[in-house]
mmCIF file of C-alpha atoms and ligand atoms in Angstrom:
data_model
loop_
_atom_site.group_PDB
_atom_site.id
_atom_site.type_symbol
_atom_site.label_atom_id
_atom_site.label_comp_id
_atom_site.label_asym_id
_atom_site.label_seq_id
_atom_site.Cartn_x
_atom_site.Cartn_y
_atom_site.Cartn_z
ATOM 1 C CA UNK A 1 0.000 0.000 0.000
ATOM 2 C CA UNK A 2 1.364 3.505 -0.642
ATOM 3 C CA UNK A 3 1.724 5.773 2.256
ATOM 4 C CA UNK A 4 0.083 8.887 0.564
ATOM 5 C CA UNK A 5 -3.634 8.425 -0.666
ATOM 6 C CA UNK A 6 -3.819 11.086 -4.059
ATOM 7 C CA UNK A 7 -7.940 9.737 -3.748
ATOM 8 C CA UNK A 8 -10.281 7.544 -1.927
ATOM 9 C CA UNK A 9 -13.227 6.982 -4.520
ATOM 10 C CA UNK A 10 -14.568 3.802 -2.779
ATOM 11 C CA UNK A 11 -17.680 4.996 -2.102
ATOM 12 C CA UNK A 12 -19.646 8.959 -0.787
ATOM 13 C CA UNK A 13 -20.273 6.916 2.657
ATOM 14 C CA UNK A 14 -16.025 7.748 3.271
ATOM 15 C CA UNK A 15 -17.188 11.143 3.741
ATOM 16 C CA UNK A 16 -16.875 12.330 7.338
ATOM 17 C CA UNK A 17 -19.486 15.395 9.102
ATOM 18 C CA UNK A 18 -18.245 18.529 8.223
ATOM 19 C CA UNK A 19 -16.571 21.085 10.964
ATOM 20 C CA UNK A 20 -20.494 23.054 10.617
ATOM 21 C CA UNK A 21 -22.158 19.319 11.302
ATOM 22 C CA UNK A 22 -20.108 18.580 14.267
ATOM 23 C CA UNK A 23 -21.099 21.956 15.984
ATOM 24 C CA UNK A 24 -24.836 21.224 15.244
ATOM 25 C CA UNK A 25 -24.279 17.591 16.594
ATOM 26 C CA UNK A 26 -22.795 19.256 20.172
ATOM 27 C CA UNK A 27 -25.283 22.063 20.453
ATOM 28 C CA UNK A 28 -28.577 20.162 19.557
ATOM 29 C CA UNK A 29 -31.617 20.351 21.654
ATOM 30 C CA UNK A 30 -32.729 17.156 22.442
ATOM 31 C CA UNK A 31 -35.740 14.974 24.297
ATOM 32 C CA UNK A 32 -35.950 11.161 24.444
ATOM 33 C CA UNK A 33 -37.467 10.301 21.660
ATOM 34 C CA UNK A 34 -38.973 7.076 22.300
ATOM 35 C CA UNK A 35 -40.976 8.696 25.703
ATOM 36 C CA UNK A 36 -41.844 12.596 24.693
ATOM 37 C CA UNK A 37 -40.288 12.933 21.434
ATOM 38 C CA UNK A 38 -36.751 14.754 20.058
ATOM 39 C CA UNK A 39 -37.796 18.437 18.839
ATOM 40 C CA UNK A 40 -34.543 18.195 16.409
ATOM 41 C CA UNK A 41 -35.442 14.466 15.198
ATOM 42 C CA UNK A 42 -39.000 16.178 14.496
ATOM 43 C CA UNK A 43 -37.601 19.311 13.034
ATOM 44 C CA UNK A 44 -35.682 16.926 10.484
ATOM 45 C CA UNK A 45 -38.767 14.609 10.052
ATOM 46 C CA UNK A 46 -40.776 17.652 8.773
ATOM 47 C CA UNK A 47 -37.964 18.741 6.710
ATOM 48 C CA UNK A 48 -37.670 15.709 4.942
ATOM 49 C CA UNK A 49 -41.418 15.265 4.210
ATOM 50 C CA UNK A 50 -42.066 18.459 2.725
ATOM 51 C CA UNK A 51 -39.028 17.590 0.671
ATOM 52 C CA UNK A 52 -40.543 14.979 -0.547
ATOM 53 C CA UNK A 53 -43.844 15.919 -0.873
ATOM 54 C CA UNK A 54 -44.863 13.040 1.648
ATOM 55 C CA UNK A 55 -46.334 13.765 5.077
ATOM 56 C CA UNK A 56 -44.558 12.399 7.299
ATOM 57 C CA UNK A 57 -40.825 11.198 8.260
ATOM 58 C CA UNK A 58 -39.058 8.751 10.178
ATOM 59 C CA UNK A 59 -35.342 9.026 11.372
ATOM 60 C CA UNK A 60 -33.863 5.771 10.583
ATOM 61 C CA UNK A 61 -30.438 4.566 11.960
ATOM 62 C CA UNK A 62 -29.491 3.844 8.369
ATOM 63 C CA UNK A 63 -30.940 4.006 4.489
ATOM 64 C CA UNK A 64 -30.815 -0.671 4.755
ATOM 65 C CA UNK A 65 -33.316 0.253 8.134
ATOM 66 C CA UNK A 66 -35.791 2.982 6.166
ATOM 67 C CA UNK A 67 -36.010 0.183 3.390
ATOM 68 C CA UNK A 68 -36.122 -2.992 5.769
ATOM 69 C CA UNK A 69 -39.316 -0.803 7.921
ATOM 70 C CA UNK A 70 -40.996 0.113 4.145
ATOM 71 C CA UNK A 71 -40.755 -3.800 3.173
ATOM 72 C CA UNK A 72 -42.288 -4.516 6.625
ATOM 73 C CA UNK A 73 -44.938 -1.986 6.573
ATOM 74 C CA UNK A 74 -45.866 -2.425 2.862
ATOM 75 C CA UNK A 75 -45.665 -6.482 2.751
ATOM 76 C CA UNK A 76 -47.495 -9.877 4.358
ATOM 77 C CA UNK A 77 -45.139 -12.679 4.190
ATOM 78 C CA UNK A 78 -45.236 -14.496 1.192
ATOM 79 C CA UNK A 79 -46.225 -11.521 -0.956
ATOM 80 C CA UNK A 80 -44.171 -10.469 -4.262
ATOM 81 C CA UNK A 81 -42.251 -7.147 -4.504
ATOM 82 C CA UNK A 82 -41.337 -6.225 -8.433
ATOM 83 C CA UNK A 83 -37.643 -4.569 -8.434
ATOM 84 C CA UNK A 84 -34.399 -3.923 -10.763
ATOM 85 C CA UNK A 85 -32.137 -7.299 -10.802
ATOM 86 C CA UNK A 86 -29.180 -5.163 -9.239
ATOM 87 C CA UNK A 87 -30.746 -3.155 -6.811
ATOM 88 C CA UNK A 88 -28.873 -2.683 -3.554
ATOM 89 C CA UNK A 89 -31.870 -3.901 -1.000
ATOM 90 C CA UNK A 90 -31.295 -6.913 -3.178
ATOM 91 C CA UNK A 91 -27.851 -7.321 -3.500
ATOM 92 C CA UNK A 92 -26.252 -5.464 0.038
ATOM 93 C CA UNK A 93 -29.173 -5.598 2.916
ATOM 94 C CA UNK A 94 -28.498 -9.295 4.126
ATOM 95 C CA UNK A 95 -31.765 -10.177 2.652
ATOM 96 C CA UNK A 96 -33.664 -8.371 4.528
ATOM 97 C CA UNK A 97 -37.011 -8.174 2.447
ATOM 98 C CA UNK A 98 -37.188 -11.821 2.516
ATOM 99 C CA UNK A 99 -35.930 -12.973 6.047
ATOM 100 C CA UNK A 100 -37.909 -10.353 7.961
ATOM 101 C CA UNK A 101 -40.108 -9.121 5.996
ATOM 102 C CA UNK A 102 -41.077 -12.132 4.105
ATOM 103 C CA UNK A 103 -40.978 -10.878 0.578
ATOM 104 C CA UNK A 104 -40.448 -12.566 -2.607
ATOM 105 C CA UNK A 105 -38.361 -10.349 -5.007
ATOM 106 C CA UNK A 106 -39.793 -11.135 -8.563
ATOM 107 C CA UNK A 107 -36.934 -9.141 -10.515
ATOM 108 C CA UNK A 108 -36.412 -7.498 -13.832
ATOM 109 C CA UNK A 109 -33.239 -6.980 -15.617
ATOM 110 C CA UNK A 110 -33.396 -3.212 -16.315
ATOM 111 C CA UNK A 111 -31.206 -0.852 -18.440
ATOM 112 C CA UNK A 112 -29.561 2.091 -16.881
ATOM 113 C CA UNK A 113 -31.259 0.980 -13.898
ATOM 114 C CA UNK A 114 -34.405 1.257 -15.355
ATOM 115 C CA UNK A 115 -36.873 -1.377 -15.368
ATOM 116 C CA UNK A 116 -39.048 -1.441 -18.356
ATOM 117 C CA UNK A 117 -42.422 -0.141 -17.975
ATOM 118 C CA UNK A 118 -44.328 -2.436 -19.758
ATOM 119 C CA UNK A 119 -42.438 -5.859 -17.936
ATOM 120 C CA UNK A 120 -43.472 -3.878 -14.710
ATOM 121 C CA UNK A 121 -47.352 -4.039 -16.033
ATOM 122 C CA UNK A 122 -46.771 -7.696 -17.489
ATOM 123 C CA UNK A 123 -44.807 -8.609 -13.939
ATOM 124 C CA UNK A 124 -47.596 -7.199 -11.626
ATOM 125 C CA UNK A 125 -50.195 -10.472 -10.524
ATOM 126 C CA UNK A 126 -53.166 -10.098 -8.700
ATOM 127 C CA UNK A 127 -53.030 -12.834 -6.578
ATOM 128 C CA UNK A 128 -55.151 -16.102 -6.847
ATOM 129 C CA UNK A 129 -55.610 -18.552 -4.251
ATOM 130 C CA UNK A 130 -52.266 -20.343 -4.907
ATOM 131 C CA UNK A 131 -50.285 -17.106 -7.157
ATOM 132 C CA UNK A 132 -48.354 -14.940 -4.487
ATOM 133 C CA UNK A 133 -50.007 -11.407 -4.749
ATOM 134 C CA UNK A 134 -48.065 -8.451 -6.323
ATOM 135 C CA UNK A 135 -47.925 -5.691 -3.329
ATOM 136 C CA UNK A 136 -45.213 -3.459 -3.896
ATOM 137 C CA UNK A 137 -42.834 -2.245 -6.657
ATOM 138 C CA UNK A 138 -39.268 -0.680 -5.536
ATOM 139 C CA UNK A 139 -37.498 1.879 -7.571
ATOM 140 C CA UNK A 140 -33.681 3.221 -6.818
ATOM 141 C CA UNK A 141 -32.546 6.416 -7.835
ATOM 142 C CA UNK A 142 -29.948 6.859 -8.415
ATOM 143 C CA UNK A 143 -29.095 3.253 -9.524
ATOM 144 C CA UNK A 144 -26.134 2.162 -7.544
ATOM 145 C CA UNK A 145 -24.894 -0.871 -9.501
ATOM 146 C CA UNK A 146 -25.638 0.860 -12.772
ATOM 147 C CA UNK A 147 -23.445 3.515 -11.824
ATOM 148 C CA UNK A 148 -25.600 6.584 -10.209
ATOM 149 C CA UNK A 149 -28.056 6.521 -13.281
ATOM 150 C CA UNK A 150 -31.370 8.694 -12.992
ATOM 151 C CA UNK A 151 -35.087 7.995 -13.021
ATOM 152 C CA UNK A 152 -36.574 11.249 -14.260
ATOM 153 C CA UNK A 153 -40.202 12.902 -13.409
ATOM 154 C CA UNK A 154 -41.639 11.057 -16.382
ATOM 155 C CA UNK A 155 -41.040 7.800 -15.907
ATOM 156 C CA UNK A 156 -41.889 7.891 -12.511
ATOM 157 C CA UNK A 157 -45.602 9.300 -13.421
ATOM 158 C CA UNK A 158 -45.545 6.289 -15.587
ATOM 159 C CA UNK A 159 -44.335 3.872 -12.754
ATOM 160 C CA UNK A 160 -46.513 5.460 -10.493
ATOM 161 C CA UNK A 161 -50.077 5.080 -12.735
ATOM 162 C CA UNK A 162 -49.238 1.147 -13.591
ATOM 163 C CA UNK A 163 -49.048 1.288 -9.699
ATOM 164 C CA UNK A 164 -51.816 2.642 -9.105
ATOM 165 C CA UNK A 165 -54.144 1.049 -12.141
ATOM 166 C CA UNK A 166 -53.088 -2.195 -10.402
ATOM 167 C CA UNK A 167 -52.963 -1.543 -6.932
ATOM 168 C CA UNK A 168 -49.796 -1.650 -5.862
ATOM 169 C CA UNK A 169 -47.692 0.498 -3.646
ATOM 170 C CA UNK A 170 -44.350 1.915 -4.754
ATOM 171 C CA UNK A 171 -41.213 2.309 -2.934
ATOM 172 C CA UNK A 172 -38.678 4.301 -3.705
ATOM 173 C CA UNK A 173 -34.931 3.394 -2.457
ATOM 174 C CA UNK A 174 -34.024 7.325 -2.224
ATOM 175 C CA UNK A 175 -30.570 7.170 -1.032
ATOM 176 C CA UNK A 176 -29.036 9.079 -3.336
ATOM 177 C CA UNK A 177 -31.904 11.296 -5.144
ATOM 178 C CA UNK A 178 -30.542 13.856 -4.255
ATOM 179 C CA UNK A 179 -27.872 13.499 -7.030
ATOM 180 C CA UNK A 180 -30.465 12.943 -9.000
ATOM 181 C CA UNK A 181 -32.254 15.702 -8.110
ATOM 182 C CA UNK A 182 -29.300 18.301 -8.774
ATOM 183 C CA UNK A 183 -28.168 16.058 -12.349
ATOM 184 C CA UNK A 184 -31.918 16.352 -13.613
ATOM 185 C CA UNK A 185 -32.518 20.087 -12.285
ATOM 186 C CA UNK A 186 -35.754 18.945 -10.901
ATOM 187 C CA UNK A 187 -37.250 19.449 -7.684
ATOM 188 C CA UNK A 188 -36.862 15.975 -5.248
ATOM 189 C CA UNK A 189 -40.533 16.078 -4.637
ATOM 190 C CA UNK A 190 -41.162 15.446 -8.580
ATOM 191 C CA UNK A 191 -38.947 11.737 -8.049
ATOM 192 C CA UNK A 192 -40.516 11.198 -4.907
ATOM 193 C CA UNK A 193 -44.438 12.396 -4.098
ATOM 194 C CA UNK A 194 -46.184 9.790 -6.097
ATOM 195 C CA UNK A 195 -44.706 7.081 -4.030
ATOM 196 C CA UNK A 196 -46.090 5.272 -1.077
ATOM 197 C CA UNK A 197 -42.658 5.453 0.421
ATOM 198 C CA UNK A 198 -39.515 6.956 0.041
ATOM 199 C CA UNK A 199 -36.115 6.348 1.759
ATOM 200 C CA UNK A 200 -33.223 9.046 1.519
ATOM 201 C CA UNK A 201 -30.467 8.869 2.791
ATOM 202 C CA UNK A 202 -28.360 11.704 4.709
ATOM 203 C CA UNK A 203 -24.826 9.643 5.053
ATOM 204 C CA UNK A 204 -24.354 9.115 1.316
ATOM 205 C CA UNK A 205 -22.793 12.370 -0.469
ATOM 206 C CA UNK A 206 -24.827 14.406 2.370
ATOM 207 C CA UNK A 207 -21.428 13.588 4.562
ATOM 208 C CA UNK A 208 -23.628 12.818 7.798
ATOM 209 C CA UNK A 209 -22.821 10.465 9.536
ATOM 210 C CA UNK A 210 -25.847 8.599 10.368
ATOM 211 C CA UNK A 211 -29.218 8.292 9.310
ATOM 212 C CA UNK A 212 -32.048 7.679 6.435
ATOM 213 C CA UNK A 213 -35.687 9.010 6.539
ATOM 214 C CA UNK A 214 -37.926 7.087 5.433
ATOM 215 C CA UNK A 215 -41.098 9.278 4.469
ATOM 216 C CA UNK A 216 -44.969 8.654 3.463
ATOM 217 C CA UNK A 217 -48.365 9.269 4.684
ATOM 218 C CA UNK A 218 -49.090 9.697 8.476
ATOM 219 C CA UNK A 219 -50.666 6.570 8.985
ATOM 220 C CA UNK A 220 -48.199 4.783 7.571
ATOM 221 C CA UNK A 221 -44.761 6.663 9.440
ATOM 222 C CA UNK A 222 -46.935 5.737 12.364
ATOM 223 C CA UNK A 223 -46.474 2.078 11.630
ATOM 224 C CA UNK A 224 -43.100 2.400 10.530
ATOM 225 C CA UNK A 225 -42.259 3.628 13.597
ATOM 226 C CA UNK A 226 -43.344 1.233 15.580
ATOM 227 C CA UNK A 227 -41.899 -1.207 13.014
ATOM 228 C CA UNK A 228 -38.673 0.848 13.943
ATOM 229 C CA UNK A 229 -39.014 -0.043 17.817
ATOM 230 C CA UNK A 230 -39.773 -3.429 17.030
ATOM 231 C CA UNK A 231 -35.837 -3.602 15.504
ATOM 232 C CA UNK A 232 -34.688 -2.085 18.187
ATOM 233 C CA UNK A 233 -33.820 1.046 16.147
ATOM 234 C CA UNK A 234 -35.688 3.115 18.316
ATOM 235 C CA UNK A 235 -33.026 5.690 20.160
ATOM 236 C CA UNK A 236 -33.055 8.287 22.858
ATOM 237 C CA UNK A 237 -31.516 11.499 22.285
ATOM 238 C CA UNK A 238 -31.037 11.045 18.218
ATOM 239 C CA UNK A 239 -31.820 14.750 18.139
ATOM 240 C CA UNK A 240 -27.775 14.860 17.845
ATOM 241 C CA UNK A 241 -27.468 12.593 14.643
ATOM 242 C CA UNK A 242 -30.650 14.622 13.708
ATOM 243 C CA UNK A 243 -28.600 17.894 13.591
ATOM 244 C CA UNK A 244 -26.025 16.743 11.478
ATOM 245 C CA UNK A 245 -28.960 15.919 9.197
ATOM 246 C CA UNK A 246 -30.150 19.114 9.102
ATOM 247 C CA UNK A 247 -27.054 20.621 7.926
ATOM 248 C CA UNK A 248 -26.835 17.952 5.281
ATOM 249 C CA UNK A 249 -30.122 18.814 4.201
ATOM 250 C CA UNK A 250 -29.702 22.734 4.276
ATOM 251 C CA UNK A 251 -26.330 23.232 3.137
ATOM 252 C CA UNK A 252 -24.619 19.674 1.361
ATOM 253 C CA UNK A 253 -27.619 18.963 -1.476
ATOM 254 C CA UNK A 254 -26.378 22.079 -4.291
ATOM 255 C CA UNK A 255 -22.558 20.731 -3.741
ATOM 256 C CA UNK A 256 -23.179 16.921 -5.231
ATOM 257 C CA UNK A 257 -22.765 19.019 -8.517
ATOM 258 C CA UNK A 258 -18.798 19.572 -7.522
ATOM 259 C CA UNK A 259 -19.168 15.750 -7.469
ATOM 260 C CA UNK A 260 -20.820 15.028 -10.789
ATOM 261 C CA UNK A 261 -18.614 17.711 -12.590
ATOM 262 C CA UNK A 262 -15.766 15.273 -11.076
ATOM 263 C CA UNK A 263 -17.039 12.029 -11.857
ATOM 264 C CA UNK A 264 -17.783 13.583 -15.375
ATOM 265 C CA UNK A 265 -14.046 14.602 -15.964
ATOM 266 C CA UNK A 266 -12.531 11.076 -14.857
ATOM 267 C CA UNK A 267 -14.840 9.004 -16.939
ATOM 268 C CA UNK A 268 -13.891 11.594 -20.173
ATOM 269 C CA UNK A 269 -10.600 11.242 -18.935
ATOM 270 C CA UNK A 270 -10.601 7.482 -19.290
ATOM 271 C CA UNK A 271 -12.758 7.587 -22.496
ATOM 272 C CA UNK A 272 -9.463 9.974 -23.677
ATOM 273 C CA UNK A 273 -6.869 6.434 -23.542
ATOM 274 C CA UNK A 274 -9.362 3.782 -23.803
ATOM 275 C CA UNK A 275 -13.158 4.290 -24.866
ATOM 276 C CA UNK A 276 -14.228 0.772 -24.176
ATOM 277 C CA UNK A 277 -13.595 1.532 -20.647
ATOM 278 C CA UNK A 278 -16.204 3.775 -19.402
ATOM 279 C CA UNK A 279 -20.361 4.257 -21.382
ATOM 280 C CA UNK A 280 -20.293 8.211 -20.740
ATOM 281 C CA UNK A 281 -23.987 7.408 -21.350
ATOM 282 C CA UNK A 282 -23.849 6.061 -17.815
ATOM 283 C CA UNK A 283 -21.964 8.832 -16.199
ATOM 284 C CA UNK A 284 -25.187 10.855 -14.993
ATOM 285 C CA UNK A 285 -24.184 11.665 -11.246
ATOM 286 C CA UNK A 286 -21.339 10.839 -8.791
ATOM 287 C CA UNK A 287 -20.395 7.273 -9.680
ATOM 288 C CA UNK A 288 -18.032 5.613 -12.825
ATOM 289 C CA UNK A 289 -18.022 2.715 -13.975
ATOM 290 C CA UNK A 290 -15.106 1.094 -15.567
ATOM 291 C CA UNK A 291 -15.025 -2.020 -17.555
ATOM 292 C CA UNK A 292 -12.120 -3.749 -16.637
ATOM 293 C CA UNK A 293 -12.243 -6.584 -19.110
ATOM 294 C CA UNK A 294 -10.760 -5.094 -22.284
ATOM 295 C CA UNK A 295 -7.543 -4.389 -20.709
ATOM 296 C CA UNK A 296 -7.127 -8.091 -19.638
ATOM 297 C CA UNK A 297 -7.606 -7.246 -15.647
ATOM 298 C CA UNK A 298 -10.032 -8.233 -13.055
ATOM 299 C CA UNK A 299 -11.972 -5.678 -11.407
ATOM 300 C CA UNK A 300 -10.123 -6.982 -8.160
ATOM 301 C CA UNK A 301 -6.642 -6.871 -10.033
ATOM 302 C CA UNK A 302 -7.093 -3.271 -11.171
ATOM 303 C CA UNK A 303 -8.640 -2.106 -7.828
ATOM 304 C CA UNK A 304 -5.205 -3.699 -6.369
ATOM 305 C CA UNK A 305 -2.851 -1.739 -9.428
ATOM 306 C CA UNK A 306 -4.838 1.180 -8.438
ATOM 307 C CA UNK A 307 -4.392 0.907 -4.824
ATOM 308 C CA UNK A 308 -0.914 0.609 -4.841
ATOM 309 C CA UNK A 309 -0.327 4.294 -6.687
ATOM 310 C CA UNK A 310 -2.818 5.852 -3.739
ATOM 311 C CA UNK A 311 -5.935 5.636 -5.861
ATOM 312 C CA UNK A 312 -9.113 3.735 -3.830
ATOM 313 C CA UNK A 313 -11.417 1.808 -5.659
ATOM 314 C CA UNK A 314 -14.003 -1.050 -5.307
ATOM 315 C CA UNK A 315 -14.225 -3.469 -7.696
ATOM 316 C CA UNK A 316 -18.091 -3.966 -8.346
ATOM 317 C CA UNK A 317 -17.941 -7.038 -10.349
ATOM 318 C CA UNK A 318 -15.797 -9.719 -11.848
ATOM 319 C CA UNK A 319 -14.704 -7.456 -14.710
ATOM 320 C CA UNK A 320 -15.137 -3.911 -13.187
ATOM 321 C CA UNK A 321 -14.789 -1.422 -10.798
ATOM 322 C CA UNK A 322 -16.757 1.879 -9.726
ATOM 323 C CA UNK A 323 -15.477 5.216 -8.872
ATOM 324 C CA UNK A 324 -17.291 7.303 -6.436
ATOM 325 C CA UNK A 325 -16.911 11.241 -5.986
ATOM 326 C CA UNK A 326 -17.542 13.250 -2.804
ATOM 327 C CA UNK A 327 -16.944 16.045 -0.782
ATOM 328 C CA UNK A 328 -13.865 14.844 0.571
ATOM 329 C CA UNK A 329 -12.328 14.341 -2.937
ATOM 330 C CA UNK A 330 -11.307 17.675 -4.698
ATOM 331 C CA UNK A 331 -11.224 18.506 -7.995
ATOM 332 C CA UNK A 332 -7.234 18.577 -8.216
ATOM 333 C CA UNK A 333 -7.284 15.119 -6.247
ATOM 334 C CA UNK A 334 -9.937 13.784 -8.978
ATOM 335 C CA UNK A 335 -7.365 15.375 -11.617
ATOM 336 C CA UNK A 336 -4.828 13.349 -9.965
ATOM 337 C CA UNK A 337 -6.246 10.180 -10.201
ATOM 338 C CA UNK A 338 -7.062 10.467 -13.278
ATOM 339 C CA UNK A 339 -3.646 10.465 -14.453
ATOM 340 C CA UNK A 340 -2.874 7.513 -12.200
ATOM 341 C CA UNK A 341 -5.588 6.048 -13.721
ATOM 342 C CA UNK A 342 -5.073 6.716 -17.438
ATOM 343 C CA UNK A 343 -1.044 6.092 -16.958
ATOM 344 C CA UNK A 344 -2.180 2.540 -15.642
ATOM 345 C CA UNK A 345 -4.669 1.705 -18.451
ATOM 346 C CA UNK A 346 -2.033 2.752 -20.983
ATOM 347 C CA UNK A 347 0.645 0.903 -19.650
ATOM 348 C CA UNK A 348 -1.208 -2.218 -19.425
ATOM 349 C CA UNK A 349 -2.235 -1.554 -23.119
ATOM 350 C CA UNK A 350 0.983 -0.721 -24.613
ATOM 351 C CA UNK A 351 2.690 -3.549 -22.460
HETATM 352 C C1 PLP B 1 -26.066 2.850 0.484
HETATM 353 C C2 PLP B 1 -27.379 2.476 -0.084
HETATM 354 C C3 PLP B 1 -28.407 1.998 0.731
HETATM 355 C C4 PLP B 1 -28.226 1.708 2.194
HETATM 356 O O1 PLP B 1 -27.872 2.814 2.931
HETATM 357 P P1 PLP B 1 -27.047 2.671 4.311
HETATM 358 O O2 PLP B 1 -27.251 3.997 4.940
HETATM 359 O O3 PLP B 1 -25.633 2.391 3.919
HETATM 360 O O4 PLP B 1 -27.665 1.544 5.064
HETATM 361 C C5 PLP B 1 -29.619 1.722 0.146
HETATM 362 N N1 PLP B 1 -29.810 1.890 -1.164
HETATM 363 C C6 PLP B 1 -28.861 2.353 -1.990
HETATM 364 C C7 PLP B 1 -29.154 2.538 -3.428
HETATM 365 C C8 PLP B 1 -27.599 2.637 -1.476
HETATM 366 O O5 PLP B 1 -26.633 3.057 -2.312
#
């Protein structure tokens, strides 16, 4: 490993509460909020409802808790829950939705993180005395695994009236709309107000360090919340992780577009020496995805080449990796490691 790190592009959850967070996080005023309630927990829960054009908000430990307490909420055991192949609840929440909540995932192979509209229609089943019901569709945006791709306002009115024409709910995984907010130029409430539920996350590119709200009607907050006591995620004095959400929310949502304008120049950057590598198609928000393949690596091998010239990387699959941008990666650093980057890919090329 090198001693000096020129990035750390692993992931926006590397990003640490700013000096303006930590000060919020001291001076909080706070209650229990299990007993009486935590006015800054309920200042944040309002905040991120009107947001999202829902009524009402629950401070969640973490975005895998908002979606585990929508799956709970929204689902009987043994009911079906339509959703993109690659979404995270899917692929990084332990299973969740099935274990606990007793979900069957009935998935669709989408593009760009999309799921087509018309397999969503086709997918949906009513339910029949031996057919598992349809209950609940779940959205992401952005798409993690597809590399921070949006969902824009339109196909979300579509998602939302095949829904609704077959009555099911729709959750949205939220964690990072706010990139996808900024990237479209769109109010959030335009992703988000025609859903049942929405998570979002504030310890993504938001730099807090803790929490998700997970946001819908009253009635159904109220029985997330107790779904949230039932997993023990029920805590006293939050009002303190609740203030560093607050900042997030007031002052770290216009920045992600320092973030996309970085992403954007590393994957031209690597389009530059090698356009194979990177689908600038994909390249909407914060997060690049390289194809690893046509230069003869692994994604593992690369991430490792990478790593040892002070560039940090995941590798995301067996042939790729993904590059994520933050706060705490500047443009000059993102400059840098590009050139580590491109240097590597054309040595391994010309080699
Ligand atoms: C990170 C992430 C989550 C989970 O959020 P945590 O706060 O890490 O639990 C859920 N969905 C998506 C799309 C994510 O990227």
């Amino acid at each position: 490993m090198p001693t000096t790190i020129v990035a750390d592009l692993r992931s926006d959850t590397v990003t640490k509460a700013t000096p303006e967070m930590r000060h919020a996080m001291a001076e909080a005023e706070v209650g229990d909020d299990i007993r009486e309630g935590d006015p800054t927990a309920q200042r944040l829960e309002a905040t991120a409802a009107e947001i999202t054009g829902q009524e009402a908000a629950v401070f969640c430990s973490s975005g895998t808790m908002g979606n585990l307490l929508a799956f709970m909420c929204h689902l009987r055991p043994g009911e079906e829950v339509i959703a993109e192949r690659d979404s995270h609840f899917l692929r990084y929440e332990s299973g969740g939705v099935a274990a606990i909540a007793g979900g069957i995932p009935r998935t669709i192979a989408g593009v760009a993180g999309r799921m087509e509209l018309g397999r969503v229609a086709a997918e949906a089943e009513a339910g029949t005395s031996h057919k598992p019901r349809t209950t609940l569709i779940v959205a992401e945006n952005t798409h993690n695994m597809a590399g921070g791709t949006c969902l824009d306002p339109g196909y979300m009115r579509q998602l939302w009236e095949i829904a609704r024409s077959h009555g099911i709910a729709v959750h949205l995984d939220g964690a990072r709309v706010w990139n996808a907010a900024v990237a479209l130029g769109v109010p959030v409430s335009s992703l988000t107000s025609g859903c049942q539920s929405v998570m979002v996350d504030m310890s993504k590119g938001l730099c807090a360090p803790y929490g998700s709200l997970l946001c819908g009607s009253a009635d159904f907050i109220g029985r997330a919340r107790g779904m949230r006591q039932r997993v023990g995620g029920g805590v006293r004095q939050i009002g303190h992780m609740a203030a560093a959400g607050l900042v997030a929310l007031e002052a770290m949502v216009e920045r992600l577009a320092e973030d996309h304008a970085n992403a954007r120049r590393l994957a031209e950057g690597i389009h530059q020496v090698s356009p194979e590598l990177v689908d600038l198609d994909l390249v909407q928000t914060n997060i690049v995805i390289v194809e690893t393949g046509p230069i003869g690596l692994s994604g593992a091998e690369f991430a490792t080449a990478l790593a040892d010239q002070g560039v940090l990387c995941h590798a995301t699959g067996a042939r790729r990796i993904r590059l994520v941008t933050h706060r705490d990666v500047s443009a000059d650093q993102a400059e840098r490691a590009l050139e580590v980057i491109a240097g590597l890919v054309q040595s391994l090329r010309d080699g």
